[in-house]
Short mmCIF file of C-alpha atoms in Angstrom, two decimals:
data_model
loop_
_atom_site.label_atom_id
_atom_site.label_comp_id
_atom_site.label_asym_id
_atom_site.label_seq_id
_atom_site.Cartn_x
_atom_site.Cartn_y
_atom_site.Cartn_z
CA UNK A 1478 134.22 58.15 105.52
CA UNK A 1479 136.44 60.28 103.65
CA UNK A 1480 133.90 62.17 101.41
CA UNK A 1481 131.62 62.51 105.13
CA UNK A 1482 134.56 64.34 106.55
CA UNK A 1483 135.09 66.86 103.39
CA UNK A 1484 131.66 67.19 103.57
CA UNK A 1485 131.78 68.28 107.06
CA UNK A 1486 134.62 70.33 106.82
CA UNK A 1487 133.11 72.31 103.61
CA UNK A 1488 129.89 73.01 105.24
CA UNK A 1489 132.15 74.04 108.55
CA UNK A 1490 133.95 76.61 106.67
CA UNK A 1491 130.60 78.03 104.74
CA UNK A 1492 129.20 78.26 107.73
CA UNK A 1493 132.53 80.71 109.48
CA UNK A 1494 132.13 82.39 105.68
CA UNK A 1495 128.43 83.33 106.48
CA UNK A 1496 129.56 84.56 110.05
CA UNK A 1497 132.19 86.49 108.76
CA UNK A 1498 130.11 88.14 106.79
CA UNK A 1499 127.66 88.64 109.12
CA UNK A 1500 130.35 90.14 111.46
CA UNK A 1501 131.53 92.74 108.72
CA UNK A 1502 127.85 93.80 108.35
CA UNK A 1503 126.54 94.42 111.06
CA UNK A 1504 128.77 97.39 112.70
CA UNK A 1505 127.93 99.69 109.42
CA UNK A 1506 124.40 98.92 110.13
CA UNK A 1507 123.97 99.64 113.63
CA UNK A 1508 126.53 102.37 113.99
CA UNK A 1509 125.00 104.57 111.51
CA UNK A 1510 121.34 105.74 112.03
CA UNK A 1511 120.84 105.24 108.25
CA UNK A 1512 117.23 104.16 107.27
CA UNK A 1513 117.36 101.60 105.80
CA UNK A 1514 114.11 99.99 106.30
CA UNK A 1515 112.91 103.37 104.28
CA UNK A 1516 115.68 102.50 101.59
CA UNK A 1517 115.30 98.97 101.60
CA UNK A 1518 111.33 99.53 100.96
CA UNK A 1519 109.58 98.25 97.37
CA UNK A 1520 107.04 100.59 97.12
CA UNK A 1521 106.88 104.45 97.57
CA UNK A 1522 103.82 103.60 100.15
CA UNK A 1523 106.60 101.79 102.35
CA UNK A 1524 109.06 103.68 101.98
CA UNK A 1525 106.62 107.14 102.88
CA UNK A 1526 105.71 104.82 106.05
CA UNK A 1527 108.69 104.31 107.05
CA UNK A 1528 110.41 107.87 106.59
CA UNK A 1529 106.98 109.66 108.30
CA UNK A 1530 105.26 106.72 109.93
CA UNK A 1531 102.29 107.87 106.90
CA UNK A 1532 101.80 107.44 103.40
CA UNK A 1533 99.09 109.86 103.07
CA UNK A 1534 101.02 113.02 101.29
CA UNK A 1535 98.28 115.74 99.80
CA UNK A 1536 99.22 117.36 96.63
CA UNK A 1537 100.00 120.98 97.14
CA UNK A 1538 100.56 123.68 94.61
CA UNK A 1539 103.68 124.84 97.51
CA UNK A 1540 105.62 122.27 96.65
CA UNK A 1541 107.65 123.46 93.27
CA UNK A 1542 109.21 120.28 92.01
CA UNK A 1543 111.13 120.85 88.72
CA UNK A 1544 112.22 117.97 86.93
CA UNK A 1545 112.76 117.48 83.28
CA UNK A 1546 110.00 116.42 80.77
CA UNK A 1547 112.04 113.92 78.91
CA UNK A 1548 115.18 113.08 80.31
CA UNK A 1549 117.82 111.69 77.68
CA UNK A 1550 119.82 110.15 80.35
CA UNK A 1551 118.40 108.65 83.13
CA UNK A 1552 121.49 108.47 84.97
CA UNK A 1553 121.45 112.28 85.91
CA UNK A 1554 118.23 113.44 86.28
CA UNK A 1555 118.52 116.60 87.95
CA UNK A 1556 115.54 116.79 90.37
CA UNK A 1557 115.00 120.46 92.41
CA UNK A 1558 112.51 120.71 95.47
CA UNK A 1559 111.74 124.13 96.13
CA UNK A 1560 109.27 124.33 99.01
CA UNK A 1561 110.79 128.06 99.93
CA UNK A 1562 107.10 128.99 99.87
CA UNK A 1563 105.76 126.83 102.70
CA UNK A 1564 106.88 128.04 106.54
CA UNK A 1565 108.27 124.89 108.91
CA UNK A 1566 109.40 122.75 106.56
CA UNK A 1567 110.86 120.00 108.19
CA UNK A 1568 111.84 117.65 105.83
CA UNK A 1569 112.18 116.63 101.85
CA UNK A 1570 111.85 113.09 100.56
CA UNK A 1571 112.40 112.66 96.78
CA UNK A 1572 111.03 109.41 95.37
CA UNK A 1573 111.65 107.81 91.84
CA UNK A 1574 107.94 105.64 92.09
CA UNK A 1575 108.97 102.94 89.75
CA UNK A 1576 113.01 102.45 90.45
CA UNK A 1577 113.45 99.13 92.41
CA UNK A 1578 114.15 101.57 95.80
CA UNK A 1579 111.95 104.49 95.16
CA UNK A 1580 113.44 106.38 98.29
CA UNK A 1581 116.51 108.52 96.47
CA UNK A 1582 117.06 110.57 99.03
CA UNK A 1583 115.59 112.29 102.49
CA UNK A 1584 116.73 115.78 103.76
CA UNK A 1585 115.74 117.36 107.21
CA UNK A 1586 116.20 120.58 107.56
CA UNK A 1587 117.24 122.89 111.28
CA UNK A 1588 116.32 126.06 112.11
CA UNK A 1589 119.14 127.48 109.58
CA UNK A 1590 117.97 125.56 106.28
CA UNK A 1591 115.36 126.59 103.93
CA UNK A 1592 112.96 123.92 102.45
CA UNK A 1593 115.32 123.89 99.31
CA UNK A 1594 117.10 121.02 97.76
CA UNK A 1595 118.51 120.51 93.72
CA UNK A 1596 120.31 117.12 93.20
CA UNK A 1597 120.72 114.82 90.81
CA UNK A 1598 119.07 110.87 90.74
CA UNK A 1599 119.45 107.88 88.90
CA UNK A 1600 115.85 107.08 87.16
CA UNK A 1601 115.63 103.26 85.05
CA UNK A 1602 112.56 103.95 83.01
CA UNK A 1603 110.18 106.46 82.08
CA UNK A 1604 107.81 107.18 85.55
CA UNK A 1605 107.15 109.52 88.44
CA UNK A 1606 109.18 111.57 90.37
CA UNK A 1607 107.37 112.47 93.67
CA UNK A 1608 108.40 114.76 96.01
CA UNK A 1609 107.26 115.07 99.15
CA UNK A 1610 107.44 117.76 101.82
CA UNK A 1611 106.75 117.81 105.48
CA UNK A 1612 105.56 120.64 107.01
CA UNK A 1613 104.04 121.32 110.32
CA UNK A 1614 103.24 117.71 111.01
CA UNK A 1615 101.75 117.31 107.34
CA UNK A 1616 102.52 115.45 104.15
CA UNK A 1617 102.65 117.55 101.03
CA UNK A 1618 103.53 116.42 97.70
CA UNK A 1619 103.82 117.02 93.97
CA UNK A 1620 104.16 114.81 91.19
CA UNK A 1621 105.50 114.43 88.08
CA UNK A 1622 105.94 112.46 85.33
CA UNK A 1623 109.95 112.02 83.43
CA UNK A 1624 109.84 110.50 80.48
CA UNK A 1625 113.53 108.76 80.09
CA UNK A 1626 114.91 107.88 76.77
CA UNK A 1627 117.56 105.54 76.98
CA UNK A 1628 120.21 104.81 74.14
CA UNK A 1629 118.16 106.79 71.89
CA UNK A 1630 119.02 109.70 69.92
CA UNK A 1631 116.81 112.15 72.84
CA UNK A 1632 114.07 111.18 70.88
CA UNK B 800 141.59 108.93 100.87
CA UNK B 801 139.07 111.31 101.60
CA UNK B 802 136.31 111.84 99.51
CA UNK B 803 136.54 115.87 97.34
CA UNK B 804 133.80 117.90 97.31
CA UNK B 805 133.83 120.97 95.60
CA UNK B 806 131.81 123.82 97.02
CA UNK B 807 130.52 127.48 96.50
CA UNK B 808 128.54 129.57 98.03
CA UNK B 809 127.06 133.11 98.22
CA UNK B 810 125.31 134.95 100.56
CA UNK B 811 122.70 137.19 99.76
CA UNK B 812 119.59 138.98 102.09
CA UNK B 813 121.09 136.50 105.12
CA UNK B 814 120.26 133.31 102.77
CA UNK B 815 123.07 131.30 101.04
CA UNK B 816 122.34 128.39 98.49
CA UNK B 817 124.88 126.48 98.50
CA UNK B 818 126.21 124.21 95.88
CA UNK B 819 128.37 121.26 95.94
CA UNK B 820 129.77 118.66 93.33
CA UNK B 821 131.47 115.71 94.97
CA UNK B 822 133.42 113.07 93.64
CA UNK B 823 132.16 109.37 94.26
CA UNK B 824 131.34 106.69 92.30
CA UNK B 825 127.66 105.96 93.99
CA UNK B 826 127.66 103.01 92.88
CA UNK B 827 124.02 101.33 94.20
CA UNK B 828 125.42 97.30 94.83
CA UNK B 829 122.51 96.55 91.57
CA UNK B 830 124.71 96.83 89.05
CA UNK B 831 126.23 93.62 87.71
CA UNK B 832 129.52 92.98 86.04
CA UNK B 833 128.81 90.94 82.56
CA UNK B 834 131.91 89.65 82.74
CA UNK B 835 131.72 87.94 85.94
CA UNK B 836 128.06 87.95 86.83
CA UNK B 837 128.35 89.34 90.12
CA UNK B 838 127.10 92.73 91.66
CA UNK B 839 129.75 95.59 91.99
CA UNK B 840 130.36 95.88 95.03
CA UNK B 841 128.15 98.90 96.75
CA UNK B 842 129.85 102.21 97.75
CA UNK B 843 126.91 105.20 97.91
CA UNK B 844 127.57 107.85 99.99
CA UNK B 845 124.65 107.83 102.99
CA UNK B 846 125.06 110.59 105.43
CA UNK B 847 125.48 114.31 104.40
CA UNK B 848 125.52 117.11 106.92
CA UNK B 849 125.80 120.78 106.05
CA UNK B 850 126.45 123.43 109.13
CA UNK B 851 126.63 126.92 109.47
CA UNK B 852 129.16 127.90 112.01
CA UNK B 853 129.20 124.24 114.06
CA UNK B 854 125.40 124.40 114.09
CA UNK B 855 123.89 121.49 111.90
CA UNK B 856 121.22 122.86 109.67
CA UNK B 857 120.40 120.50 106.85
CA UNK B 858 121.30 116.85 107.60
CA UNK B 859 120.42 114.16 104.60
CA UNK B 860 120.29 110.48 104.00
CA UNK B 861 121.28 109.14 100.73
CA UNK B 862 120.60 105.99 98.65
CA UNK B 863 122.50 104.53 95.74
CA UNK B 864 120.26 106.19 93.57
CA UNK B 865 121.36 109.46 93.48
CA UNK B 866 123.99 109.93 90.70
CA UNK B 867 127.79 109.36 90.25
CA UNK B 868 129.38 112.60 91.07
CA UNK B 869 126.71 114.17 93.26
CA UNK B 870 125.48 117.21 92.65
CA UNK B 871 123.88 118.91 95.25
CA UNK B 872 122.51 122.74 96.42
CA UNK B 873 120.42 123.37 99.62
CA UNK B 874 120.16 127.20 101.00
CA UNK B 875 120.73 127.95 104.76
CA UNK B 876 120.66 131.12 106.82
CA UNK B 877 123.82 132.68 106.59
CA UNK B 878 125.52 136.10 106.00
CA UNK B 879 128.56 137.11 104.60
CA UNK B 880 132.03 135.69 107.13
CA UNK B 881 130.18 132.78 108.33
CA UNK B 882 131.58 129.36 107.65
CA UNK B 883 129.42 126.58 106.38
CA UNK B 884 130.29 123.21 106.60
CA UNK B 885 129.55 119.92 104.62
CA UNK B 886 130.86 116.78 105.99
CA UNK B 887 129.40 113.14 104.43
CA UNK B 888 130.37 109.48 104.63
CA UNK B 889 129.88 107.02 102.21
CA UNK B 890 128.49 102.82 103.43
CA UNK B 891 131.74 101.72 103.39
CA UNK B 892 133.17 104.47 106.29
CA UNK B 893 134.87 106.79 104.18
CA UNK B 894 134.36 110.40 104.75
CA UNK B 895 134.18 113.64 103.55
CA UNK B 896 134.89 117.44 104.94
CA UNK B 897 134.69 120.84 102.91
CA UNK B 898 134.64 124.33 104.83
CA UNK B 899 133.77 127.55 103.22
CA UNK B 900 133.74 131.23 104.12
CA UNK B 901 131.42 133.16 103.19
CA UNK B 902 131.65 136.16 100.73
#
């Protein structure tokens, strides 16, 4: 009988544990309009779904995306979107295709902004960086490859 | 304890880029601690706004994969005396405000 009731009374408090939790998760979640169905996403398809409802970006010779050839540390990868060229940009997604969530970051821009953003990501291995612009209802994109060297000498 | 951000800015033919460094750790909650096994505990800053005189003009969403000690430049419409703005606010509700005049 004893062991039943520690039983019990261990599953009772796992159970108030996993509430808790719960409890402490959920304002952040709902409060913020953070999208994190678009973070949370596996695949740079997804995560293009679920920023623009489409995956279906065309690659466009507007969309400047400079990112280094070979980047000794993947840590800080600076990454600049320069999209200055194309009128009505609404919005820049940058997208690291093979991290584990390829959605880095999404910027929309108002009337006062100019399709223009430099920051710096966090890339794992050596893949693409995509970036893609929306403009006038459309998907642009541009693509490139970083090549990430890690604990090397930069070779 | 609010989170610094460093900013500059300069105005030229009505368009500013303006630059900011901010001090966070970003870390992305995917990191693990050898020592214990477990995750660090994630604290990436989410939200950034940037406004020219009150109006919003660039508002961005973040993920943990953007690096420690963000770097970050967007230009805006502005002209010399106006005041941009960049507020942010990181997933676990701290938050951020930086106000600069324009030269």
């Amino acid at each position: 009988m004893k062991r039943r009731s520690f039983l019990k009374g261990t599953l009772a408090t796992g159970a108030a544990a996993v509430a808790v939790n719960a409890g402490l998760l959920t304002p952040s979640t709902v409060l913020a309009d953070w999208n994190k169905k678009a973070f949370d996403a596996k695949t740079t398809d997804d995560a293009l779904s679920s920023v623009y409802g489409s995956s279906a970006a065309s690659a466009s010779g507007d969309v400047k995306l400079k990112a280094p050839a070979i980047a000794e540390n993947g840590a800080v990868t600076p990454i600049t979107v320069d999209a200055t060229g194309i009128s009505g940009v609404e919005s820049i997604a940058i997208l690291a295709s093979k991290n584990p969530m390829p959605l880095v970051c999404e910027y929309t821009f108002g009337a006062g902004a100019l399709g223009y953003v430099s920051t710096r990501i966090k890339m794992g291995q050596t893949m693409n960086v995509i970036a893609v612009v929306k403009a006038g209802g459309k998907l642009l994109k541009a693509e490139q490859e970083v090549k990430v060297t890690i604990g090397g000498c930069g070779g | 304890m609010a989170i610094n951000i460093r900013m500059r800015g300069k105005s030229k033919g009505g368009v500013a880029e303006i630059k900011a460094l901010i001090k966070h750790p970003m870390e992305s909650g995917a990191r693990m601690n050898k020592k214990t096994g477990k995750p660090y505990p994630a604290k990436y800053i989410d939200m950034v706004e940037v406004s020219v005189n009150g109006t919003k003009a660039v508002d961005a969403q973040w993920s943990g994969a953007v690096s420690a000690n963000p770097y970050m430049a967007v230009q805006v419409k502005a002209n010399a005396g106006d005041e941009v703005t960049i507020s942010l606010k990181d997933n676990t509700g701290e938050t951020g405000t930086e106000a600069l005049t324009l030269k």
